[in-house]
CSV table of C-alpha atoms in Angstrom, one decimal:
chain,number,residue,atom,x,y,z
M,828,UNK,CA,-23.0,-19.2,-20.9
M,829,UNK,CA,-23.4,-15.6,-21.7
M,830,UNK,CA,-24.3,-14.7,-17.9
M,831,UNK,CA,-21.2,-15.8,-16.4
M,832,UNK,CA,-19.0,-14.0,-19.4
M,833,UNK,CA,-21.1,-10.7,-18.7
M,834,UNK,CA,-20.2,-11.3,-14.9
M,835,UNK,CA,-16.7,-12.4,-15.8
M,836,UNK,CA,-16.3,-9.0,-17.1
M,837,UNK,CA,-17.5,-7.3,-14.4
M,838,UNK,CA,-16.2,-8.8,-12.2
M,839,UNK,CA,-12.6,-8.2,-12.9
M,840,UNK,CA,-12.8,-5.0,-14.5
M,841,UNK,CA,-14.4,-3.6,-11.1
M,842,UNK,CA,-11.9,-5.9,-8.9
M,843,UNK,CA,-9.2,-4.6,-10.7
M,844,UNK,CA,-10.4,-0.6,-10.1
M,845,UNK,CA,-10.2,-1.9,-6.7
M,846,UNK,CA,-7.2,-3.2,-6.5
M,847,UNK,CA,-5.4,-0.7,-8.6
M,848,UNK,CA,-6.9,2.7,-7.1
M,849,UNK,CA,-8.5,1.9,-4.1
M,850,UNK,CA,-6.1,2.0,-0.9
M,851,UNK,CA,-4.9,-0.9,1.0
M,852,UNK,CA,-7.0,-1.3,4.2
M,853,UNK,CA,-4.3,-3.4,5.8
M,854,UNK,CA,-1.9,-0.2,6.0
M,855,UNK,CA,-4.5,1.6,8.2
M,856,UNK,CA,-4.9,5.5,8.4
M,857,UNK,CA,-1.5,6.5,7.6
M,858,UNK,CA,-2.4,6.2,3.7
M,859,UNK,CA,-5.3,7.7,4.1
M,860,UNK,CA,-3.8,11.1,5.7
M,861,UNK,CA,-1.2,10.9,2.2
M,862,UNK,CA,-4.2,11.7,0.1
M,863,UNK,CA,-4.7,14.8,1.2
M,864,UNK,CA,-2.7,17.4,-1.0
M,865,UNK,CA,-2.2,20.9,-0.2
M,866,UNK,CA,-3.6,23.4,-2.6
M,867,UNK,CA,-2.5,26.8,-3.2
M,868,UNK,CA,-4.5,29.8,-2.9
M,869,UNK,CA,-4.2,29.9,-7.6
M,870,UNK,CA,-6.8,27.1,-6.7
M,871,UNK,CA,-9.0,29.6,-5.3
M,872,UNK,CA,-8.8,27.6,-1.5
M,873,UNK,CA,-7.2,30.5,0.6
M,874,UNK,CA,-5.0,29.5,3.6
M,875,UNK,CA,-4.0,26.3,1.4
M,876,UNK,CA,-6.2,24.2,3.7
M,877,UNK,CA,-6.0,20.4,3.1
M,878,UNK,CA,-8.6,18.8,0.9
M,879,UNK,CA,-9.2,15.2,-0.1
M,880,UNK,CA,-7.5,14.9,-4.0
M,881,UNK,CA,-9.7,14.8,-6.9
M,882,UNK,CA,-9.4,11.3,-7.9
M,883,UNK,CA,-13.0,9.2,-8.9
M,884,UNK,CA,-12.0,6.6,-7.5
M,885,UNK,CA,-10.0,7.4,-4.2
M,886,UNK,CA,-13.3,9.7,-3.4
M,887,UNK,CA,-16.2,7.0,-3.8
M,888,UNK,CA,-16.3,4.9,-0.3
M,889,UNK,CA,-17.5,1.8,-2.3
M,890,UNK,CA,-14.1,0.7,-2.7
M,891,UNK,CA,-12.9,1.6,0.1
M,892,UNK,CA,-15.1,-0.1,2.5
M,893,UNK,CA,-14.1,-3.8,4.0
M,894,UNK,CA,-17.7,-5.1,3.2
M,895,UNK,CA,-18.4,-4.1,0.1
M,896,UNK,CA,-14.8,-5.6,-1.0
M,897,UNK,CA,-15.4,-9.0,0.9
M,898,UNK,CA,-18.4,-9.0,-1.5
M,899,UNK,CA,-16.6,-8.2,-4.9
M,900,UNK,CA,-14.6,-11.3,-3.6
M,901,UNK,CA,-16.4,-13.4,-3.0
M,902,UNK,CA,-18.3,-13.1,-6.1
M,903,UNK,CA,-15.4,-13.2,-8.2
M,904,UNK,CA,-13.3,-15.7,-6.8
M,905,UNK,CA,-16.6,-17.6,-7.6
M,906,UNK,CA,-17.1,-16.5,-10.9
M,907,UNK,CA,-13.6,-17.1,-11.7
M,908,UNK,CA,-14.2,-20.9,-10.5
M,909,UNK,CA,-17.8,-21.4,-12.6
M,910,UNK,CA,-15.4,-19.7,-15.5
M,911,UNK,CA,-13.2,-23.0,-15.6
M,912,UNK,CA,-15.9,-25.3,-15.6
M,913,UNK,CA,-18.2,-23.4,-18.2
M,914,UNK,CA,-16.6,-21.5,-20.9
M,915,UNK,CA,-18.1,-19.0,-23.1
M,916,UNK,CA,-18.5,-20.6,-26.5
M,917,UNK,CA,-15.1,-22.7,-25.8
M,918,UNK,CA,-13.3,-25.3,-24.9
M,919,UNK,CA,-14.6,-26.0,-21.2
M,920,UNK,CA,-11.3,-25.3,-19.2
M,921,UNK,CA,-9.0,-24.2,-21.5
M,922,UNK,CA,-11.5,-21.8,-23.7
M,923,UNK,CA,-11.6,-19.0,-20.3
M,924,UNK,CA,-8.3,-20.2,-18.7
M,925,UNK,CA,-6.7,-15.8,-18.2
M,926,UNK,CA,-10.2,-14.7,-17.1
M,927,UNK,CA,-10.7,-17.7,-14.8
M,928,UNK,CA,-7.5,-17.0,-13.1
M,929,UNK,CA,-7.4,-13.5,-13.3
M,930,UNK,CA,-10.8,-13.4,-11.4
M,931,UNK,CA,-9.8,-16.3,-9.0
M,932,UNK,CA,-6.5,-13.9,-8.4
M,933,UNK,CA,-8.6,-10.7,-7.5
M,934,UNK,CA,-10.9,-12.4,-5.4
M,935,UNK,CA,-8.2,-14.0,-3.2
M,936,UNK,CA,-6.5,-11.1,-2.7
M,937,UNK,CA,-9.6,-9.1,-1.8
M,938,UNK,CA,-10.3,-12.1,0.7
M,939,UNK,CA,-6.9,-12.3,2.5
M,940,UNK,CA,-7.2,-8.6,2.7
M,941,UNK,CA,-10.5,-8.6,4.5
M,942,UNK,CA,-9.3,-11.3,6.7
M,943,UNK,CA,-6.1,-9.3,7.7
M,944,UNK,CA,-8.5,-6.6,8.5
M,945,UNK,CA,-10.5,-8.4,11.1
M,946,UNK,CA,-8.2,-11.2,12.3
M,947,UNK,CA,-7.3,-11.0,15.9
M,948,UNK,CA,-3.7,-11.9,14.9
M,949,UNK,CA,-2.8,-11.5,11.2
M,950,UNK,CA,0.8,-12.5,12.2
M,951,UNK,CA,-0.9,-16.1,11.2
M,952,UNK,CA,-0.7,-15.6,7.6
M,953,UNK,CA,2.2,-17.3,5.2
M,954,UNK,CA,4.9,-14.7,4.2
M,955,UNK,CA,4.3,-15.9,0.5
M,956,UNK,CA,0.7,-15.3,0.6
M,957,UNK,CA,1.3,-11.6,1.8
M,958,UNK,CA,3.7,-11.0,-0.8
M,959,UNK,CA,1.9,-12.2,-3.7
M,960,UNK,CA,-1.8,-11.1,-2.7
M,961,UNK,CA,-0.7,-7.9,-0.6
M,962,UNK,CA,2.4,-6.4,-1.1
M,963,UNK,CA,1.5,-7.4,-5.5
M,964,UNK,CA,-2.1,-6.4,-5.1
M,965,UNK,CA,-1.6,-3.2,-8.3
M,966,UNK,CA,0.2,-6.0,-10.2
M,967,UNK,CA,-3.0,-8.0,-9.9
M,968,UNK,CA,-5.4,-5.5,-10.7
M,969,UNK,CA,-3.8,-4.4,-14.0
M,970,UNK,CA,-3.8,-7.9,-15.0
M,971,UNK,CA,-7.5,-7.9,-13.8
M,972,UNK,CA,-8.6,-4.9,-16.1
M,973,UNK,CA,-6.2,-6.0,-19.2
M,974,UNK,CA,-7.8,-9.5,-18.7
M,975,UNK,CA,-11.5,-8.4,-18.5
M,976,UNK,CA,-11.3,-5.0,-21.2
M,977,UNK,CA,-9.5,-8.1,-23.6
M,978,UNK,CA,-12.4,-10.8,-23.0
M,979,UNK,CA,-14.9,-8.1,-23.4
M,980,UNK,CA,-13.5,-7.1,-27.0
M,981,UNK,CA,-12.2,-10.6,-28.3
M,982,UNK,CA,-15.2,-13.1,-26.3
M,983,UNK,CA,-14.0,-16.3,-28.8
M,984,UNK,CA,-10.4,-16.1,-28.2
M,985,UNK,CA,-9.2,-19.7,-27.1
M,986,UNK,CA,-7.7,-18.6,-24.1
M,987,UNK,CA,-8.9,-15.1,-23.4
């Protein structure tokens, strides 16, 4: 089905910029106060005051607000799930296997980092599940964007 290979794409491209550039809600504040740089007074900012960096992605709020990100997650962890049962021109299963799992990936991570964010104690969580969905979250993004950028260019692969 061409929809869910257009959202397939989407899906983990944009939950991979999220995972890759956004910041990790579960650290708190203290990441948030790293971002800001000081510039010099070359920059044409005299006194050097402290200014939020000039990254795209570290400036738009979208990914860095909890709701917005439960959303992404929820719609790709069900993507990913619709992507194993209907593939795109393929072999149903095996013909979207990387994407399905890719998408299934970033969607769990986003989730179990939107539940540490609001549990009342996220002490409750396995320590294998915090290191793989947490502490590897970058890992999974890049995977996320090589995955989607790869199923956008080559859509028959068996596999991809």
């Amino acid at each position: 089905m061409e929809q869910f290979y257009f959202l397939s794409v989407l899906f983990n491209i944009l939950a991979g910029l999220i995972l890759v550039y956004g910041r990790d809600l579960t650290q708190g504040d203290d990441e948030a106060d790293e971002e800001l740089e000081l510039i010099g007074e070359d920059d044409g900012n005299a006194g050097g005051e402290k200014v939020r960096g000039a990254s795209l992605f570290k400036d738009f709020d979208g990914f860095n607000n909890a709701t917005f990100r439960l959303v992404i997650g929820i719609l790709s962890t069900f993507v990913g799930i619709m992507k194993l049962l209907a593939a795109y021109d393929g072999i149903p299963v095996l013909g979207d296997l990387l994407p399905a799992f890719a998408g299934i990936g970033a969607g769990a991570s986003l989730l179990i980092e939107y539940y540490l964010l609001n549990a009342s104690d996220p002490d409750t969580l396995p320590e294998g599940l915090q290191s793989v969905f947490i502490d590897s979250r970058k890992y999974i993004g890049v995977l996320c964007l090589v995955v989607g950028l790869l199923h956008f260019i080559f859509p028959r692969v068996l596999v991809l």
